[in-house]
Coordinates of C-alpha atoms and ligand atoms in Angstrom, one line a residue:
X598 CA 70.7 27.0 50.3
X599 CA 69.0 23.6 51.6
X600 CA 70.4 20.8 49.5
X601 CA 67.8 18.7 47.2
X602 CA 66.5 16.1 48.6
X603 CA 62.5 16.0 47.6
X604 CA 61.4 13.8 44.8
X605 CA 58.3 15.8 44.9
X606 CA 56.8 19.2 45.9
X607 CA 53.2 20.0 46.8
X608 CA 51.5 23.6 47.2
X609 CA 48.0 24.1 48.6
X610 CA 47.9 22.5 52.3
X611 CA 44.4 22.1 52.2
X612 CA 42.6 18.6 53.0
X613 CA 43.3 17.4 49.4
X614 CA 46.8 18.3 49.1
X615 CA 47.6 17.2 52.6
X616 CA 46.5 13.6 51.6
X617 CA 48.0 13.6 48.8
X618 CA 51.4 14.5 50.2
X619 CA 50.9 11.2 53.0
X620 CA 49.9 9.4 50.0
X621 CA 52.8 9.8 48.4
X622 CA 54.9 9.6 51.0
X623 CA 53.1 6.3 51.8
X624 CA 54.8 5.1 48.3
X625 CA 58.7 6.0 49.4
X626 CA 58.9 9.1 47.9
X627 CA 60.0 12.4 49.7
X628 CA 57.8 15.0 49.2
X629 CA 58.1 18.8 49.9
X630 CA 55.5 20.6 51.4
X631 CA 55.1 24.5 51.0
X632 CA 51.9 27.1 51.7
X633 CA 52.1 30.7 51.9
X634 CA 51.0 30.8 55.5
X635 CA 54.4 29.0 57.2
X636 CA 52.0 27.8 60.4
X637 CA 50.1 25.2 58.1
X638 CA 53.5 23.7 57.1
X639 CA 54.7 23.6 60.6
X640 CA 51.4 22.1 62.0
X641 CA 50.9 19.9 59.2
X642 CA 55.1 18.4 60.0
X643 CA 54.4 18.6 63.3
X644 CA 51.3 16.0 63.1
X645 CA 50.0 14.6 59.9
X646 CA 52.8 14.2 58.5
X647 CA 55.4 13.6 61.5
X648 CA 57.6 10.6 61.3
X649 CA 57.3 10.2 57.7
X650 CA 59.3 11.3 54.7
X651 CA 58.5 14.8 54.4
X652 CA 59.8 18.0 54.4
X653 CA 58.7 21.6 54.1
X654 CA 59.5 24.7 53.3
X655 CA 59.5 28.3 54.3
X656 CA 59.8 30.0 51.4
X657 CA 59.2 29.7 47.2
X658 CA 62.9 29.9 46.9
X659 CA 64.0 27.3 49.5
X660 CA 60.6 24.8 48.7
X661 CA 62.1 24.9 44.9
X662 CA 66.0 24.7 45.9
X663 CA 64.4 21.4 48.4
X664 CA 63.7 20.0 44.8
X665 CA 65.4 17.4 43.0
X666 CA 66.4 18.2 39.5
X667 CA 64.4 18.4 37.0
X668 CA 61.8 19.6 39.7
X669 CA 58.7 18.1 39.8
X670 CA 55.5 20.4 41.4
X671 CA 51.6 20.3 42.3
X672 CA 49.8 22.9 42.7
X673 CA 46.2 21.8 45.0
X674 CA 44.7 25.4 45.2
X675 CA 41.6 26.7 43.9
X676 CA 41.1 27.5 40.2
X677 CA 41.6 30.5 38.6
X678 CA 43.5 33.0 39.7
X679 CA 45.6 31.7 42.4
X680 CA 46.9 29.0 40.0
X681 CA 48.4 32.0 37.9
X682 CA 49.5 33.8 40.7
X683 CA 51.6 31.0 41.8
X684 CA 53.0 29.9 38.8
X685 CA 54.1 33.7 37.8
X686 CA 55.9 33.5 41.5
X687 CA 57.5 29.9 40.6
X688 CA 58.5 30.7 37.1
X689 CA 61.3 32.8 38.2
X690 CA 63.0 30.1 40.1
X691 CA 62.6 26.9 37.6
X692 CA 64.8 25.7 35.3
X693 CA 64.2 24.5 32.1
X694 CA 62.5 21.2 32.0
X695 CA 60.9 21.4 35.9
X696 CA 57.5 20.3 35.4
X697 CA 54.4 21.9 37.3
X698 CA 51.2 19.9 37.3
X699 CA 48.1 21.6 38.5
X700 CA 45.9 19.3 40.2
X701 CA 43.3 21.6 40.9
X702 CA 39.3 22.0 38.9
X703 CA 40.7 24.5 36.4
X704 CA 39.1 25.0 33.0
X705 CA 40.9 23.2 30.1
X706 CA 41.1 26.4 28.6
X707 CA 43.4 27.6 31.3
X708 CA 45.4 24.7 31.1
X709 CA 45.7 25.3 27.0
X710 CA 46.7 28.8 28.2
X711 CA 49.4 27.7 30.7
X712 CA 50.6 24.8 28.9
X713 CA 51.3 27.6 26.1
X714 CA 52.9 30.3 28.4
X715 CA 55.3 27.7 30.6
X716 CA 56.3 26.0 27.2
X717 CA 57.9 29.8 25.9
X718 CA 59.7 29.3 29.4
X719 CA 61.0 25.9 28.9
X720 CA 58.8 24.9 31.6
X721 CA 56.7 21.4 30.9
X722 CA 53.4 22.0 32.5
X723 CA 50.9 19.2 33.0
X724 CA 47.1 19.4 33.9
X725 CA 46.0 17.1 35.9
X726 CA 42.4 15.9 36.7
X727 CA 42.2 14.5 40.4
X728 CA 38.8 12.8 41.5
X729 CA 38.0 10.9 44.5
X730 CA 38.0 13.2 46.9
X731 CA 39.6 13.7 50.3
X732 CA 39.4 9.7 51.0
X733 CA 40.7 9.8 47.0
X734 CA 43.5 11.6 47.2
X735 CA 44.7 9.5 50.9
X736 CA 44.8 5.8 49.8
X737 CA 44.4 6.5 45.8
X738 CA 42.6 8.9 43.3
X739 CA 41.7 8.8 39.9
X740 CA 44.9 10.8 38.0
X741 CA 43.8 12.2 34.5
X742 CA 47.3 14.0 33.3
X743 CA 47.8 15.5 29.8
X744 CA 50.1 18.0 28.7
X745 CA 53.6 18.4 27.7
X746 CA 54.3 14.9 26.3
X747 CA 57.9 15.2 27.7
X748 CA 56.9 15.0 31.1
X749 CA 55.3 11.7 31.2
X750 CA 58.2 9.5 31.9
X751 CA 59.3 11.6 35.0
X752 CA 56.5 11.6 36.6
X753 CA 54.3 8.2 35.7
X754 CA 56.1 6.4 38.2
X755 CA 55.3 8.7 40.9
X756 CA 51.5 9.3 39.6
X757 CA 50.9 5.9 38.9
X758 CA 51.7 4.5 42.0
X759 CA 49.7 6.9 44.4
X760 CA 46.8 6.1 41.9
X761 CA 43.9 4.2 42.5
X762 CA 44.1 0.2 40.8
X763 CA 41.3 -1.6 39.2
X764 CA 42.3 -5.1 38.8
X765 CA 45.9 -4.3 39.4
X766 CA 46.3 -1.6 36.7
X767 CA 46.5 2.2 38.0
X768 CA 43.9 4.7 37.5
X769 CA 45.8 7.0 35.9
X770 CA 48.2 7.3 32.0
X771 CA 48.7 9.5 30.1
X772 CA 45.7 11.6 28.9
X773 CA 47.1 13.5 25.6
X774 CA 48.4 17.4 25.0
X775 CA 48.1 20.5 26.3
X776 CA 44.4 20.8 28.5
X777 CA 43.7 17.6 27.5
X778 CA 43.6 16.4 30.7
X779 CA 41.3 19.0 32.4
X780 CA 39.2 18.6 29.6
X781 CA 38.9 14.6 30.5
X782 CA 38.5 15.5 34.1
X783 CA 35.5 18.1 32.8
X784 CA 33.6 15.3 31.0
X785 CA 33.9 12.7 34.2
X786 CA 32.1 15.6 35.8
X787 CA 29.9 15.7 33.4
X788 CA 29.2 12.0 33.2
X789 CA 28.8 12.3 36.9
X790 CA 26.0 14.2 36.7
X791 CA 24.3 12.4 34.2
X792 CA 24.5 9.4 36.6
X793 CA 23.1 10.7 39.7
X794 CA 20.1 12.3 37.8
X795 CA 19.7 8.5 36.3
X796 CA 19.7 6.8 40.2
X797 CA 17.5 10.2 41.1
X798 CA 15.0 9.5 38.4
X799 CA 15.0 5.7 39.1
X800 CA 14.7 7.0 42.9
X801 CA 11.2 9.0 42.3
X802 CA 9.9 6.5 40.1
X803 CA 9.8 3.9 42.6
X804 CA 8.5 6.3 44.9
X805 CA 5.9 8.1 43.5
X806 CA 4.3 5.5 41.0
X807 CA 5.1 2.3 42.9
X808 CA 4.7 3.3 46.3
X809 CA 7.8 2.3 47.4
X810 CA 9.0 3.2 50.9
X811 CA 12.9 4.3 51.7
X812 CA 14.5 1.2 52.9
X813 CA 12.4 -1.0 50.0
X814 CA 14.0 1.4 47.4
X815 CA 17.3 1.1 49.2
X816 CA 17.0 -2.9 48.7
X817 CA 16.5 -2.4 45.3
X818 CA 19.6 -0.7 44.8
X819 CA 21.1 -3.0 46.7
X820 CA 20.2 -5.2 44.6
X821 CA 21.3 -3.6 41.6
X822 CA 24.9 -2.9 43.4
X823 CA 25.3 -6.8 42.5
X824 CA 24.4 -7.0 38.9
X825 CA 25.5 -4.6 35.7
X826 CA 24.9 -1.3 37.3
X827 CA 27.5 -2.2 40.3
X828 CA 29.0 1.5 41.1
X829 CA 30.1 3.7 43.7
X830 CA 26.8 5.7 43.4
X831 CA 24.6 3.4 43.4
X832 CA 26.6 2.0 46.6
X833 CA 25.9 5.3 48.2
X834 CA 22.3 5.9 47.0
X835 CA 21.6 2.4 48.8
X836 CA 22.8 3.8 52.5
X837 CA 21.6 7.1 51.7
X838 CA 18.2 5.8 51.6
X839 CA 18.5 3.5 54.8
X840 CA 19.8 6.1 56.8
X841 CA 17.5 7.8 59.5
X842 CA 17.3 10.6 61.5
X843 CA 17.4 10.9 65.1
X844 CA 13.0 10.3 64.9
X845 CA 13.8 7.1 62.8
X846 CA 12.3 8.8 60.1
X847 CA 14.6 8.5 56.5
X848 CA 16.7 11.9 56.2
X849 CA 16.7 11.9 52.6
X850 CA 13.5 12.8 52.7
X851 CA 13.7 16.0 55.0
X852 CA 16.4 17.2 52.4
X853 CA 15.4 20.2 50.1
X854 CA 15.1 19.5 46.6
X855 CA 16.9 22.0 45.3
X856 CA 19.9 21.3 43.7
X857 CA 23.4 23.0 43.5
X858 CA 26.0 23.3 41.0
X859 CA 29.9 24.2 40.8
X860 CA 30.0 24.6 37.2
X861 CA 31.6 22.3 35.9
X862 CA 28.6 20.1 34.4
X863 CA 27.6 23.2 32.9
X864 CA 31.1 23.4 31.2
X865 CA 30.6 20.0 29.4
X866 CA 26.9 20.8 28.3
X867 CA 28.6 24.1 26.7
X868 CA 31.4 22.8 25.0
X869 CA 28.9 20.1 23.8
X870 CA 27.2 22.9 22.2
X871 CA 30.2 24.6 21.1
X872 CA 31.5 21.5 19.4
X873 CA 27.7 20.5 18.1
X874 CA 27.8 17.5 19.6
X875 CA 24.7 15.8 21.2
X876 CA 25.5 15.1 25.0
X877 CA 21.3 15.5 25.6
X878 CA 21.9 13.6 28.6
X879 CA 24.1 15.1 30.4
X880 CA 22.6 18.9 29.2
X881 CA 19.4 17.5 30.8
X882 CA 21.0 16.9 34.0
X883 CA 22.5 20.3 34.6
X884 CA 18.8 21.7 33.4
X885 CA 17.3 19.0 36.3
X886 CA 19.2 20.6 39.1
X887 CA 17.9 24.3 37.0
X888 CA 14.2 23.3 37.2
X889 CA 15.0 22.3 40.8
X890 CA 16.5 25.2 41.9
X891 CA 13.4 27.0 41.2
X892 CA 11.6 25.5 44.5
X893 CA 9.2 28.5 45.1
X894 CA 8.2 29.0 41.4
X895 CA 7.8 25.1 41.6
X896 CA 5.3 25.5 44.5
X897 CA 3.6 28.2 43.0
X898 CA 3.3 25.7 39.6
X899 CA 2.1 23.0 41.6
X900 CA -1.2 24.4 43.0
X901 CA -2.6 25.1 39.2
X902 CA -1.3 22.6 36.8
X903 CA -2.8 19.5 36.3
X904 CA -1.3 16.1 35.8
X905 CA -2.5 12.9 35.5
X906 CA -3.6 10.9 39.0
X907 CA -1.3 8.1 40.1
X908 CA -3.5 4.8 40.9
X909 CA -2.9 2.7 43.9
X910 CA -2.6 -0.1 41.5
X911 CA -0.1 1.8 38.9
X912 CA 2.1 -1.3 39.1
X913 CA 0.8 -4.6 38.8
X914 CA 3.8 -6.8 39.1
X915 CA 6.6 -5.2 40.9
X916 CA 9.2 -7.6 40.1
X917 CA 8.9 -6.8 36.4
X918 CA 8.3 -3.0 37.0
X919 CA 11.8 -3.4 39.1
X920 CA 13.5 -5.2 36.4
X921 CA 12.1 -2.7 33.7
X922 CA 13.5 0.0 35.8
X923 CA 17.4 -1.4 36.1
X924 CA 17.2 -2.0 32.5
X925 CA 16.1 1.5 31.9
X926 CA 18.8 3.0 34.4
X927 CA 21.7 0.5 32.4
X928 CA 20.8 1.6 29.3
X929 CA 20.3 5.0 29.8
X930 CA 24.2 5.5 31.3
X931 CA 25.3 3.3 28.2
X932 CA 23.7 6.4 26.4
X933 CA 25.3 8.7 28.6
X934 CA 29.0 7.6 28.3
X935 CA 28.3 6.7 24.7
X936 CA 27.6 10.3 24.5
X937 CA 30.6 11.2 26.4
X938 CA 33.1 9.3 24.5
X939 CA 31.6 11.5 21.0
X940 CA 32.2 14.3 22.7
X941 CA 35.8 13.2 23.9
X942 CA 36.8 12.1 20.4
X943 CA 35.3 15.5 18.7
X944 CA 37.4 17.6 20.8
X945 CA 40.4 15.4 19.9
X946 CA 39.3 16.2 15.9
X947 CA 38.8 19.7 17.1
X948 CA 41.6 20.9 19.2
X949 CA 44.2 18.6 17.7
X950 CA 44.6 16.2 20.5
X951 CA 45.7 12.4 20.0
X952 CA 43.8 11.0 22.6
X953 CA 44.5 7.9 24.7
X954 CA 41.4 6.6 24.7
X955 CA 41.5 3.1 26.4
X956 CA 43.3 4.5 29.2
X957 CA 40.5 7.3 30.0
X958 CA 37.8 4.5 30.7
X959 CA 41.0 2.8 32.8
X960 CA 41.3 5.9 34.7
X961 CA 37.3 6.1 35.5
X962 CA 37.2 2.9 36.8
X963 CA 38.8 3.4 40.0
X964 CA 38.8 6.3 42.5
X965 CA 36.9 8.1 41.2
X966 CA 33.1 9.0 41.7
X967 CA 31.8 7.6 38.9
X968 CA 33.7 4.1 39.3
X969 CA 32.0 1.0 38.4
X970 CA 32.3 -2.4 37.2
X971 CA 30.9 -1.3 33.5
X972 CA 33.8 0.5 33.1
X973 CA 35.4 -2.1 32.6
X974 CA 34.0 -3.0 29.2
X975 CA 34.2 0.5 27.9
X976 CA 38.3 0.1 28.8
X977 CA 38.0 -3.1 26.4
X978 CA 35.9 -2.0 24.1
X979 CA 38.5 0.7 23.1
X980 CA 41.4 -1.8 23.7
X981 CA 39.8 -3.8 21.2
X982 CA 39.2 -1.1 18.7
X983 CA 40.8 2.5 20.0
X984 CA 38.9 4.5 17.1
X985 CA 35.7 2.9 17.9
X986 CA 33.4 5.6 15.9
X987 CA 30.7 4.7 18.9
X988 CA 30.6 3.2 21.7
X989 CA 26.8 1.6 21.0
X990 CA 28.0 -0.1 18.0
X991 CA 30.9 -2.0 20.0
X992 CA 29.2 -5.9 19.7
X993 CA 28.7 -6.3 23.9
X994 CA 27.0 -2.4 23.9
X995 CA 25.3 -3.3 21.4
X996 CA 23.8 -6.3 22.8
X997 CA 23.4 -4.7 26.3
X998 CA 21.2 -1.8 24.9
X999 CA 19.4 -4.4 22.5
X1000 CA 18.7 -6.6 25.9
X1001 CA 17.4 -3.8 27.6
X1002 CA 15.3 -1.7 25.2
X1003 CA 12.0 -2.9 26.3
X1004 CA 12.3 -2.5 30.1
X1005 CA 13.8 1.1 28.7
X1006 CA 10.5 1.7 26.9
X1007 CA 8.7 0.5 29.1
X1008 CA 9.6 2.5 31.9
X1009 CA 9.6 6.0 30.1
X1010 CA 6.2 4.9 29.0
X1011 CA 5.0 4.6 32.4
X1012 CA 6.6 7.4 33.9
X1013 CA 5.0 9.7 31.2
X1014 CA 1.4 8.1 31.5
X1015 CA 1.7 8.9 35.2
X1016 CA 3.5 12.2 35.3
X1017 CA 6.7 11.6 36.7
X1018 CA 9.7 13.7 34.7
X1019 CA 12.2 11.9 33.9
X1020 CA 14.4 14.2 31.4
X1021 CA 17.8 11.9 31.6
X1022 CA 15.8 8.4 30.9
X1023 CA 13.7 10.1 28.0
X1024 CA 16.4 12.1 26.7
X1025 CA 18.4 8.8 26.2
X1026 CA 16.1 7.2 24.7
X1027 CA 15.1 9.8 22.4
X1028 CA 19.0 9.7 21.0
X1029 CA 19.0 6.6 20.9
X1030 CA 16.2 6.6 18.3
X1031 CA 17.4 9.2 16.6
X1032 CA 20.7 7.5 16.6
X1033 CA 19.4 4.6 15.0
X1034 CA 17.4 6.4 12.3
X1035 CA 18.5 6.4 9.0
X1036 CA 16.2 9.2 8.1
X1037 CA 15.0 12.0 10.4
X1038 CA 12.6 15.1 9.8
X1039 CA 15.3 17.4 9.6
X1040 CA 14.4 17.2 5.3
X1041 CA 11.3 19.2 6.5
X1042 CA 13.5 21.6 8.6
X1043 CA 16.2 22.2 5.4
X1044 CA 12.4 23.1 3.6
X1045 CA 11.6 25.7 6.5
X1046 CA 15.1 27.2 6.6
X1047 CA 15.3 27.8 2.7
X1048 CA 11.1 29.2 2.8
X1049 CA 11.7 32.0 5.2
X1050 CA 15.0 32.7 4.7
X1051 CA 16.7 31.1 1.1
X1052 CA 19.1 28.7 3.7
X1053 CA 19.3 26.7 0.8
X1054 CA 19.3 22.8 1.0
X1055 CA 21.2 19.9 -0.7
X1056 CA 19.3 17.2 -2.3
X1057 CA 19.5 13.2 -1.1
X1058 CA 21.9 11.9 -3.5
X1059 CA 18.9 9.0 -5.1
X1060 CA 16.7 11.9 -5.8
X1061 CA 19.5 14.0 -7.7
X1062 CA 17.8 15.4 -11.4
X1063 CA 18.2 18.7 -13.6
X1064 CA 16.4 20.8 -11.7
X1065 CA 17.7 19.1 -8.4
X1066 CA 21.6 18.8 -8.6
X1067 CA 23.3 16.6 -6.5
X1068 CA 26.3 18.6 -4.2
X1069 CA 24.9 22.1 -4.6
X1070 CA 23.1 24.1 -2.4
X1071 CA 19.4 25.0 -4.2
X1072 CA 17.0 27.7 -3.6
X1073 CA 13.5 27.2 -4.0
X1074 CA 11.6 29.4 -4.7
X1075 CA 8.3 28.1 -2.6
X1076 CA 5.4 30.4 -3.1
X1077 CA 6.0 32.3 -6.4
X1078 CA 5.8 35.7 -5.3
X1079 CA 9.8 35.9 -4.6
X1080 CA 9.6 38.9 -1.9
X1081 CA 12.2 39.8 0.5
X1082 CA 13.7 36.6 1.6
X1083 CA 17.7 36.3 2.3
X1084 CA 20.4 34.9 4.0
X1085 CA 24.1 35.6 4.3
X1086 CA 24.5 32.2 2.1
X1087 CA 21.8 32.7 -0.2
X1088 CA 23.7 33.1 -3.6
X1089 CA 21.2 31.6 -6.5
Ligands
NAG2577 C1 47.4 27.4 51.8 O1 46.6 26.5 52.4 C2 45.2 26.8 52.3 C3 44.4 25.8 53.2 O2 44.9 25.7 54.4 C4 44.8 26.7 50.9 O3 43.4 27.0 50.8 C5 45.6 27.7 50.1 O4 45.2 27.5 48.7 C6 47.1 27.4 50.3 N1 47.7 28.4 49.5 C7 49.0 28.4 49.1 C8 49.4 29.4 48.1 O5 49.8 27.6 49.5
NAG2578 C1 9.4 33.6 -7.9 O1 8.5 33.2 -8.8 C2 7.6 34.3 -9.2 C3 6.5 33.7 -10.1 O2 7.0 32.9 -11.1 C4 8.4 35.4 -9.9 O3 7.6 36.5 -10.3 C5 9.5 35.9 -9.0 O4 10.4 36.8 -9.6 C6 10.3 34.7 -8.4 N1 11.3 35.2 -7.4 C7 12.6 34.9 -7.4 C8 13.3 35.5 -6.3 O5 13.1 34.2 -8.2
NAG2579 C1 11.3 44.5 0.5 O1 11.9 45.4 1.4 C2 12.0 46.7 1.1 C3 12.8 47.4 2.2 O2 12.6 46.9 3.4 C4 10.6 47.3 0.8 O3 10.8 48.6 0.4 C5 9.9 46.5 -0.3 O4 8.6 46.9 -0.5 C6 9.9 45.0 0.1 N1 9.4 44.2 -1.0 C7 8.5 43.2 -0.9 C8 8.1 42.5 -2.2 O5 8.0 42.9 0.2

């Protein structure tokens, strides 16, 4: 067979794996190229990639014997299925310690699952969250690896320096075990969500209560694209808006509202709920794009129900309605990654993971979509202090948010006096009040729980006595007729 001469090997031909493959050729490595249908390798050698140092393959067998020792392999093809397809196909013709990394969207689970099965073959498999795209994974992506520890230090070299850099330092270390680092590339996602509902909401606020027109909202955000909120989306959202159709007339605006989904914002809203952790903000945004999926109903709505009427004169000084707003969009995302980061360190407590938690704000901050110059703090914030309980209480989030809580109120004030929904802005807010409050109604909830169905309650600890013990779960019974109430832990 062919000898080994490939420091790398890359399956999936489609747009992402071809630019990763000229990406990492770009960096002096030799890469080995293999797809199942033979005429993509050959056209992609014969153009693309012509002239540079790659190689392909016609076969499994002669793509793994093109593979230096121990092997080193990405799989770029859609999730599910196929990924389990082809590593079933590969397995038989590694060796102990090759390493497979699947830089598709799979599901962490999947990755837990496959981590598990390669590891009874001696195999080291790695999960890999790629973001940025096409352009991304050509001149440098966001890498989010975790996995099987050991294959770190033959393959960080090789990761690193395709990455994206931030201020000279890669986008992309070490995540943590197993699915760890799907499950990082799932909350990005997540985040990413959050953040375009933020601009979205910011978006109709402008529009609809202070009359702004396309390219005015696009100087705002142009505006913004200098200060605290500098980030590819808001980059974006400022062309978007200044870019016309062939009438001259702003496209945005001929766009159906309606959004769509792939899933994987819906995966972190569920996992939220399955770890019991409050990510409001980013649950709202996958529920936005719900509620605007529903465009007919939504017509339907709009004919009957009333809302209040939006006054020429809604805003009376725009400066400070605009300033209200960016402070309301900064502190919102503060929310959101806040939220994010509990979430991250929860599924660390839960699933066992030690998680590198500095280096997954590092890994955001270039690349990626949701790249931005605020990253940057979070990275120190959790250099300073990697167990940081939350990211709010870190002393220059907790300043920002302070800074920024009027404009904040301000804004969800005004957008609910004049009928404008904005679930993300309110929903952060709402946390962050709740987050704040030392006591919450929730005593009146225990009461509810233990009337209708003997839930039971525990007591706060100052108001302990005889017939109220401190640390045990009491039963009360509320109207003095006893009847039929129970409850699996009712056991007074
Ligand atoms: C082959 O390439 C196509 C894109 O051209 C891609 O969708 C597919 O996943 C690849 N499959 C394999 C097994 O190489
Ligand atoms: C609740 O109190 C009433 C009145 O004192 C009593 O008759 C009843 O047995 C009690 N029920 C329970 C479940 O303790
Ligand atoms: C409790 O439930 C049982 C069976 O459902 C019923 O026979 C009984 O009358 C109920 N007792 C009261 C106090 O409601």
């Amino acid at each position: 067979m062919s000898t080994a001469i490939a420091d790398f090997g890359l399956i999936g031909l489609a747009v992402m794996g071809q630019n990763l493959i000229l990406n990492t050729a770009d960096h002096g490595f030799t890469v080995c190229a293999y797809n199942r249908t033979y005429s993509k390798v050959e056209h992609f050698l014969a153009n693309e990639a012509k002239g540079k140092s790659i190689v392909g393959a016609k076969s499994i067998e002669e793509f793994v014997s093109k593979l230096k020792r121990p092997r080193k392999i990405m799989l770029l093809v859609k999730a599910g299925n196929p990924v389990d397809a082809l590593i079933s196909e590969l397995i038989t013709h590694l060796e102990k310690g090759d390493i497979v990394i699947d830089g598709g969207n799979s599901h962490f689970p999947d990755s837990n699952r496959r981590f598990e099965e390669l590891k009874a073959n001696g195999i080291l498999f790695v999960g890999c969250g790629v973001s940025g795209g096409e352009e991304g994974a050509r001149y440098g992506p966001s890498l989010m690896p975790g996995g099987a520890d050991e294959a770190w230090p033959h393959i960080k070299d090789l990761l690193q320096s395709i990455a994206a850099k931030s201020d000279g330092e890669p986008c992309c270390d070490w995540v943590g075990p197993a699915g760890s680092g799907h499950y990082v590339k799932m909350v990005h996602n997540g985040i990413e969500y959050g953040d375009m509902q933020l601009i979205s909401e910011a978006y109709d606020i402008m529009k609809r209560v202070g009359g702004f027109t396309d390219k005015e909202i696009s100087d705002v955000f142009a505006k913004w694209n200098k200060g605290v909120l500098d980030s590819f989306l808001i980059e974006i959202t400022r062309d978007i808006l200044k870019y016309d159709d062939v009438d001259g007339k702003p496209l945005v605006e001929k766009i159906l509202d309606s959004a769509g989904q792939k899933g994987t914002g819906k995966w972190t809203a569920m996992n939220a709920l399955d770890l019991g952790m409050p990510v409001t903000l980013i649950g709202e945004a996958v529920f936005a794009r719900c509620l605007s999926s529903i465009k007919d109903e939504r017509i339907r709505a709009s004919k009957v129900l009333p809302g209040p009427k939006i006054p020429k004169d809604a805003i009376k000084d725009r400066q400070e309605f605009i300033d209200d707003l960016e402070e309301a969009l900064y502190a919102s995302k503060i929310i959101s990654y806040a939220q994010g980061f509990m979430l991250i360190r929860e599924a660390g407590k839960t699933y066992g993971w030690k998680l590198n938690n500095p280096a997954i704000a590092l890994m955001w901050r270039g690349g990626c979509i949701i790249r931005s110059v605020f990253l940057a703090e979070i990275t120190k914030a959790f250099r300073e202090k990697p167990d940081l309980e939350n990211l709010l209480l870190d002393k220059f989030f907790l300043h920002a948010v302070t800074k920024a809580q009027l404009g904040w109120r301000k804004t969800v004030a005004l957008a609910t006096t004049y009928g404008i929904p904005t679930p993300t802005f309110s929903t952060a807010l709402a946390f962050y009040d709740g987050y704040r409050s030392e006591r919450l109604p929730a005593n009146l909830l225990q009461a509810q729980r233990d009337f209708f169905g003997a839930h039971t309650f525990r007591v706060l600890p100052e108001c302990a006595s005889d017939n109220l013990p401190e640390d045990k779960d009491i039963h009360i019974n509320w109207t003095g007729r006893g009847g039929n109430v129970s409850s699996s832990t009712y056991e007074a």
